[in-house]
PDB file of C-alpha atoms and ligand atoms in Angstrom:
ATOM      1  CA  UNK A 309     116.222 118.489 106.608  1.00 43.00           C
ATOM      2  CA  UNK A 310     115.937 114.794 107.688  1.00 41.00           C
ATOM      3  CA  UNK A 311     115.124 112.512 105.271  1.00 42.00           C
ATOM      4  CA  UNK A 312     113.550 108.943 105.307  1.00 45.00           C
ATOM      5  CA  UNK A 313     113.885 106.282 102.728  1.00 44.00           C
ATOM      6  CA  UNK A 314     110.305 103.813 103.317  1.00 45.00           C
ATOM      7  CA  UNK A 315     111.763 101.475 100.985  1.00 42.00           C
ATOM      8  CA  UNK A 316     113.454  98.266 101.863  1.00 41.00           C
ATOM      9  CA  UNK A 317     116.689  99.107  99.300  1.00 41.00           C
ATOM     10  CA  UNK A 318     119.810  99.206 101.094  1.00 39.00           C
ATOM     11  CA  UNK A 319     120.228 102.974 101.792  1.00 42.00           C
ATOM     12  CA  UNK A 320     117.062 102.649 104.451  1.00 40.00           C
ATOM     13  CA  UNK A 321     118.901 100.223 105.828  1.00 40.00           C
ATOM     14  CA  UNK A 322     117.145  97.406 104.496  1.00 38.00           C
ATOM     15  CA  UNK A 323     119.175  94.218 104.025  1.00 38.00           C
ATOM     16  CA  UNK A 324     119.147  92.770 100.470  1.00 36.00           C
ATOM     17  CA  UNK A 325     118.564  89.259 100.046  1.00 36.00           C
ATOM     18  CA  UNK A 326     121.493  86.488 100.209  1.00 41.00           C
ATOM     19  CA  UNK A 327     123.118  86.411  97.186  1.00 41.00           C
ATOM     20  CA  UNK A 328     121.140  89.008  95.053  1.00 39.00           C
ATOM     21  CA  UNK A 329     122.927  92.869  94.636  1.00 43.00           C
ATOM     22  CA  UNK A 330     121.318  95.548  96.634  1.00 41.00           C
ATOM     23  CA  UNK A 331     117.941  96.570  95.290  1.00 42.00           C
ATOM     24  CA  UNK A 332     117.737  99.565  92.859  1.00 43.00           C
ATOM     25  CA  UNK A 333     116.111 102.763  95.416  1.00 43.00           C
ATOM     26  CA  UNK A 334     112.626 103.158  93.293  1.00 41.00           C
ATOM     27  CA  UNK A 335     112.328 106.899  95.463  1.00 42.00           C
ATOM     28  CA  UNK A 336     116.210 107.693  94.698  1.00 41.00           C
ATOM     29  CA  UNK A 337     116.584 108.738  98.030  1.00 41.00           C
ATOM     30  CA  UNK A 338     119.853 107.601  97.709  1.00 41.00           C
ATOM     31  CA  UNK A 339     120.980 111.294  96.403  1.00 41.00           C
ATOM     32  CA  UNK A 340     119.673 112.864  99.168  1.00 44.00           C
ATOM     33  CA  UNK A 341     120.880 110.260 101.842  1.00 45.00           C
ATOM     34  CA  UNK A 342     123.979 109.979 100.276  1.00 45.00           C
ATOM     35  CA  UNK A 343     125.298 107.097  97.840  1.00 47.00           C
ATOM     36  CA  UNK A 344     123.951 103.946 100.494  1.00 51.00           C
ATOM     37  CA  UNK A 345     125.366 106.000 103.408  1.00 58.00           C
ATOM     38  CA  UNK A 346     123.524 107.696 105.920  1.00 65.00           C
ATOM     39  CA  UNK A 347     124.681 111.082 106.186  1.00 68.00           C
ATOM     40  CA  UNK A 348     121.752 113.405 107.384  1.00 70.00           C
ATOM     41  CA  UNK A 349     120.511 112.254 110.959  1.00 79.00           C
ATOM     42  CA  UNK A 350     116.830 112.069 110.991  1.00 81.00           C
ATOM     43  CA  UNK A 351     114.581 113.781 113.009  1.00 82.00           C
ATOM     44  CA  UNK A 352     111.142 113.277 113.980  1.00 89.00           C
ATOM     45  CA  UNK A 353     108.442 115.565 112.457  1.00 93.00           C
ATOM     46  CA  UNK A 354     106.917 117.998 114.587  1.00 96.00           C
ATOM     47  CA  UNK A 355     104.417 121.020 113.544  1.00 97.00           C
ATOM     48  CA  UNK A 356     105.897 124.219 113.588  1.00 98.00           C
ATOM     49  CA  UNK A 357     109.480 122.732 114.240  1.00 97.00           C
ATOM     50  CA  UNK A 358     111.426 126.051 114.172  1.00 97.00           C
ATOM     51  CA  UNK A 359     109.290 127.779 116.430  1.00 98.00           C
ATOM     52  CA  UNK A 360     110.673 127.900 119.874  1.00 97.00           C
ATOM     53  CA  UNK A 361     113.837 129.358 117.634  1.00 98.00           C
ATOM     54  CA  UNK A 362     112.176 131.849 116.040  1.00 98.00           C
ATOM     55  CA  UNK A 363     110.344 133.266 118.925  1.00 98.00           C
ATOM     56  CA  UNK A 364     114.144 134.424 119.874  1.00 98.00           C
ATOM     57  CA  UNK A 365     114.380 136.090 116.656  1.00 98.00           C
ATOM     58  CA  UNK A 366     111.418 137.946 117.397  1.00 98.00           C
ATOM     59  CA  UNK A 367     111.774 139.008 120.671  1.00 98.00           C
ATOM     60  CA  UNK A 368     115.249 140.074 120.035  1.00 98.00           C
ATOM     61  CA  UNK A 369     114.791 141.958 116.521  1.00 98.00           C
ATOM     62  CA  UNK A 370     112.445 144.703 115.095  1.00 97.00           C
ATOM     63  CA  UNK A 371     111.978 143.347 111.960  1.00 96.00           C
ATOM     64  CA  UNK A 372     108.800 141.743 109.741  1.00 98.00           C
ATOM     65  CA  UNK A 373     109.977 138.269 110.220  1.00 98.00           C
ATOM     66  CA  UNK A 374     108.405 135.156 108.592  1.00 98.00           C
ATOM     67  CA  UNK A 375     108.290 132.100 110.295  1.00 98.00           C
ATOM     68  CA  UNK A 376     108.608 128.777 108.446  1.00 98.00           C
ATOM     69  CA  UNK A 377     109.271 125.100 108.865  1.00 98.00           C
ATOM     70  CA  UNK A 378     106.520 122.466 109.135  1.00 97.00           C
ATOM     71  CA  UNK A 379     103.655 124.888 109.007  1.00 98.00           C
ATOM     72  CA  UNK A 380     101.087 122.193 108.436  1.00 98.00           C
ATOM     73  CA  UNK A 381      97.783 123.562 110.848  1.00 98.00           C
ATOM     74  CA  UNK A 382      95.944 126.496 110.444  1.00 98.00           C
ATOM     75  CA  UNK A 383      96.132 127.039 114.488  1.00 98.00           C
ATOM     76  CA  UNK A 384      99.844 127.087 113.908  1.00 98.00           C
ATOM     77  CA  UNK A 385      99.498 130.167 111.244  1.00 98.00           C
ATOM     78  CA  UNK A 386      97.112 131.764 113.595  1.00 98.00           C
ATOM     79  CA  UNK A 387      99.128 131.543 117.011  1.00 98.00           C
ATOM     80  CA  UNK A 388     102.350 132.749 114.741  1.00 98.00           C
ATOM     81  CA  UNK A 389     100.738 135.553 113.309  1.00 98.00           C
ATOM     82  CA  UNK A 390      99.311 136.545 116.924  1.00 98.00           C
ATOM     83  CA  UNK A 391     102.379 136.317 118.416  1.00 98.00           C
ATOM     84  CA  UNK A 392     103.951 138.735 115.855  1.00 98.00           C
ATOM     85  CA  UNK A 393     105.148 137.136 113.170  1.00 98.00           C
ATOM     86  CA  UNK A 394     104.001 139.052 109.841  1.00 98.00           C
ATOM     87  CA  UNK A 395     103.923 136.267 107.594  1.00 98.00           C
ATOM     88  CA  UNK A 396     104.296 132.549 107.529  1.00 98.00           C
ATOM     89  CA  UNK A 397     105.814 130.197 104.256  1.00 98.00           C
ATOM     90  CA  UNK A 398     104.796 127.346 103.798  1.00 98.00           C
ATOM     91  CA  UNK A 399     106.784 124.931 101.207  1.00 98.00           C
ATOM     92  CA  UNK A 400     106.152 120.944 101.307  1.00 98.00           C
ATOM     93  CA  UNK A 401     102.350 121.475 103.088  1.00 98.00           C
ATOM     94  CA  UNK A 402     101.544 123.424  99.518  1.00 98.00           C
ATOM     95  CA  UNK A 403     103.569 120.791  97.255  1.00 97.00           C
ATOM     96  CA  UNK A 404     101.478 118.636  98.353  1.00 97.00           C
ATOM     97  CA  UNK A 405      97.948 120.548  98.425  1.00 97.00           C
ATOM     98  CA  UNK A 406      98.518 123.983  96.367  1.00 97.00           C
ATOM     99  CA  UNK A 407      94.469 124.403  97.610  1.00 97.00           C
ATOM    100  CA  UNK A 408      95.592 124.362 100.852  1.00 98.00           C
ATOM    101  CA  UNK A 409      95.661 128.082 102.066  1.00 98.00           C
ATOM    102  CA  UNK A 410      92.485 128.477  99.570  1.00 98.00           C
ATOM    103  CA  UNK A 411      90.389 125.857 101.515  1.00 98.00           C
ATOM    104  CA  UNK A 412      91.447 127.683 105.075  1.00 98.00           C
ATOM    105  CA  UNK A 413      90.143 130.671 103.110  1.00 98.00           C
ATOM    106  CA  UNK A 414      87.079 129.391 102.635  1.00 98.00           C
ATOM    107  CA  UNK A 415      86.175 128.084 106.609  1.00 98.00           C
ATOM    108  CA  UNK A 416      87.651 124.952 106.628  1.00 98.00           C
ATOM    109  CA  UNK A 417      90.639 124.371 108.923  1.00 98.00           C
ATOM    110  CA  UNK A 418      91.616 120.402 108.099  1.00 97.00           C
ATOM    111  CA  UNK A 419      95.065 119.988 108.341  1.00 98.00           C
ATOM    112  CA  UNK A 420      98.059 119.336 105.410  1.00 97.00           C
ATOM    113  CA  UNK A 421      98.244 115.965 104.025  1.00 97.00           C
ATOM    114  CA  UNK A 422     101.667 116.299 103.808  1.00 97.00           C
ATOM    115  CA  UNK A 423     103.640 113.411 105.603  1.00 95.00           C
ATOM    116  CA  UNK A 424     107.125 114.881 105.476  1.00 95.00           C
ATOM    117  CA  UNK A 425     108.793 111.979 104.152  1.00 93.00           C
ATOM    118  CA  UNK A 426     110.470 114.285 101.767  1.00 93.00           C
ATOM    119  CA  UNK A 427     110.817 112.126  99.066  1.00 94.00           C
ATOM    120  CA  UNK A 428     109.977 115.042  96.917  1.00 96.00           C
ATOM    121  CA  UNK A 429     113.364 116.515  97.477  1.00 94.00           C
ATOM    122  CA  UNK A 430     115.316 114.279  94.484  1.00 94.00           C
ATOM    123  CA  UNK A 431     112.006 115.976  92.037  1.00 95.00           C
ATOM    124  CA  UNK A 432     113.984 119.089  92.058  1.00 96.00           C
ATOM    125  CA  UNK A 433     115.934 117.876  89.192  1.00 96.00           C
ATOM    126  CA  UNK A 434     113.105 116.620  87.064  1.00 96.00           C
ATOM    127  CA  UNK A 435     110.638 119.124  87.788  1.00 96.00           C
ATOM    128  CA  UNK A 436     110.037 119.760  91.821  1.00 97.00           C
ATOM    129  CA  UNK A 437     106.957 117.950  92.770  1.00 97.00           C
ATOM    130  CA  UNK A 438     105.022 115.575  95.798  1.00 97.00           C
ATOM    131  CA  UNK A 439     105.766 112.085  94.988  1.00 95.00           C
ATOM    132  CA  UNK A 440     102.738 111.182  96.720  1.00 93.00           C
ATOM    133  CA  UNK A 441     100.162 112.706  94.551  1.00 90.00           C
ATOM    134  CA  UNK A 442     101.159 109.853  92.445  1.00 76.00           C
ATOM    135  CA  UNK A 443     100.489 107.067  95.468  1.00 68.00           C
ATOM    136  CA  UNK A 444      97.584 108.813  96.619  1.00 62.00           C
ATOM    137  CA  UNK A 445      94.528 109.284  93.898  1.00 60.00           C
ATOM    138  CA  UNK A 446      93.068 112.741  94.803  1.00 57.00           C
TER     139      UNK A 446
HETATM  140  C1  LIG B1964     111.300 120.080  97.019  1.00 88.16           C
HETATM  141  C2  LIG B1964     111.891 121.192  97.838  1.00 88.16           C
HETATM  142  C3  LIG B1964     112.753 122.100  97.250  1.00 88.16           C
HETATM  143  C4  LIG B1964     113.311 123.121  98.003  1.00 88.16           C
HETATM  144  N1  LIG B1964     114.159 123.991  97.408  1.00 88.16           N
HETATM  145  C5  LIG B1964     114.692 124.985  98.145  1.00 88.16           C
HETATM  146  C6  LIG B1964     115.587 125.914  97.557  1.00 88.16           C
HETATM  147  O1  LIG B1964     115.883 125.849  96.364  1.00 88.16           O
HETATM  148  N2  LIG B1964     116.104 126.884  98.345  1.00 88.16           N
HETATM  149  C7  LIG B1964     115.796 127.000  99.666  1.00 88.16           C
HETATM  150  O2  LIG B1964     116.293 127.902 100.343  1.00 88.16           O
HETATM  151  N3  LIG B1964     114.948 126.119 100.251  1.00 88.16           N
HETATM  152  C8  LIG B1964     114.401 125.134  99.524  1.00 88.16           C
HETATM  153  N4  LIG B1964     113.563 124.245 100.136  1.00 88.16           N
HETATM  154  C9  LIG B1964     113.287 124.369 101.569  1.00 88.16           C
HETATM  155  C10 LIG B1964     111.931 125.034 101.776  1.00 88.16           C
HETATM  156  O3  LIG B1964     111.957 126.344 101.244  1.00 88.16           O
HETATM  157  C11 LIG B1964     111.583 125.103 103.271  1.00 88.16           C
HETATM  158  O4  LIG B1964     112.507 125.894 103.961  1.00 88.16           O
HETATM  159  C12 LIG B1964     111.569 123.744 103.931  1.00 88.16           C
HETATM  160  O5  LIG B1964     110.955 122.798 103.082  1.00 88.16           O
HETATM  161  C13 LIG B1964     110.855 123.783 105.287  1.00 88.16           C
HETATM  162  O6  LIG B1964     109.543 124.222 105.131  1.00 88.16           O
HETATM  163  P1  LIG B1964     108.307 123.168 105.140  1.00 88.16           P
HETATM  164  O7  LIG B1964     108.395 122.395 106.440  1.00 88.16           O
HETATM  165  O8  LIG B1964     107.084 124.048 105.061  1.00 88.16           O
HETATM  166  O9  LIG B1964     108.476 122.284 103.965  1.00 88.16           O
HETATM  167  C14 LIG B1964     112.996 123.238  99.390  1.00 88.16           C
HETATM  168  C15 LIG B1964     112.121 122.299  99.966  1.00 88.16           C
HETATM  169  C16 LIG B1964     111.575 121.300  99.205  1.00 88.16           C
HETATM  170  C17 LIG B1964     110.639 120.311  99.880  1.00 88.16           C
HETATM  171  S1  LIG B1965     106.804 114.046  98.791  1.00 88.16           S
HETATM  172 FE1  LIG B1965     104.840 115.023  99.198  1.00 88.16          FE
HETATM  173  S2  LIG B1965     104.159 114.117 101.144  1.00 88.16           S
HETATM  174 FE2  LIG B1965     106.386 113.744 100.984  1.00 88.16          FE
HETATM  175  S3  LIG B1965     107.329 115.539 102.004  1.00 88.16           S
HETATM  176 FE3  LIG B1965     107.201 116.016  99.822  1.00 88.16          FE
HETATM  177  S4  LIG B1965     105.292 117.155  99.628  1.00 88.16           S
HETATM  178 FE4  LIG B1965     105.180 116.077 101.584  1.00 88.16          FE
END
């Protein structure tokens, strides 16, 4: 999984100022990028990211298959299951709304609010949550 660090410390390549020691990372993305070192190439975020893949899965298997990786849309869960897949998972869309599915449920189809930034990853360690819950007031 890509990851980007939106800080200016120095493992998002930001440059610290003459003279002063590189900035503490406040989103500790620095143990998922890697001690100041890039180390995971980033990619941009696209909806339904695995799909094209996973279509190759399906046409090749006879199996219940799930598909999952940036299921955001509720168009994307309805083409998927269409096409044949039996289920769908959903991980950072629902970290970051657990209500999510529950709204669709109920008629509405906005999409996730979920910006993949995946600063949540580091929460695994201190209890796995979306940083930007905190940020954003609900
Ligand atoms: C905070 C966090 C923790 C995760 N932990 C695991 C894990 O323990 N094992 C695993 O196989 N995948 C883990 N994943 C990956 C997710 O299960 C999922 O494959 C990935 O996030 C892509 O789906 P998404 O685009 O819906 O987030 C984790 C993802 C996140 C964001
Ligand atoms: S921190 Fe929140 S907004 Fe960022 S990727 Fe994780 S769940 Fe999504």
């Amino acid at each position: 999984m890509g990851a980007r660090c939106r800080t200016r410390c120095t493992c998002s390549g930001g440059t610290p100022p003459v003279g002063s020691s590189p900035p503490r990372c406040p989103s500790r993305c620095v143990s998922v990028l890697g001690g100041g070192r890039r180390f995971l190439k980033e990619y941009p975020f696209e909806e339904g990211y695995f799909e094209q893949q996973a279509r190759e899965f399906l046409a090749a298997l006879e199996l219940p298959l799930i598909l999952l990786g940036g299921i955001n849309r509720l168009d994307t869960v309805e083409g998927a299951l269409a096409e044949g897949f039996s289920f769908v998972a959903m991980a950072r869309a629902l970290l970051r709304e657990p209500d999510l599915v529950g709204r669709w449920e109920q008629g509405r189809r906005d999409a996730g609010l979920c910006i993949h930034c995946n600063r949540c990853m580091p929460s695994i360690y201190s209890g796995t949550r979306c940083v930007e819950l905190r940020a954003t007031p609900a």
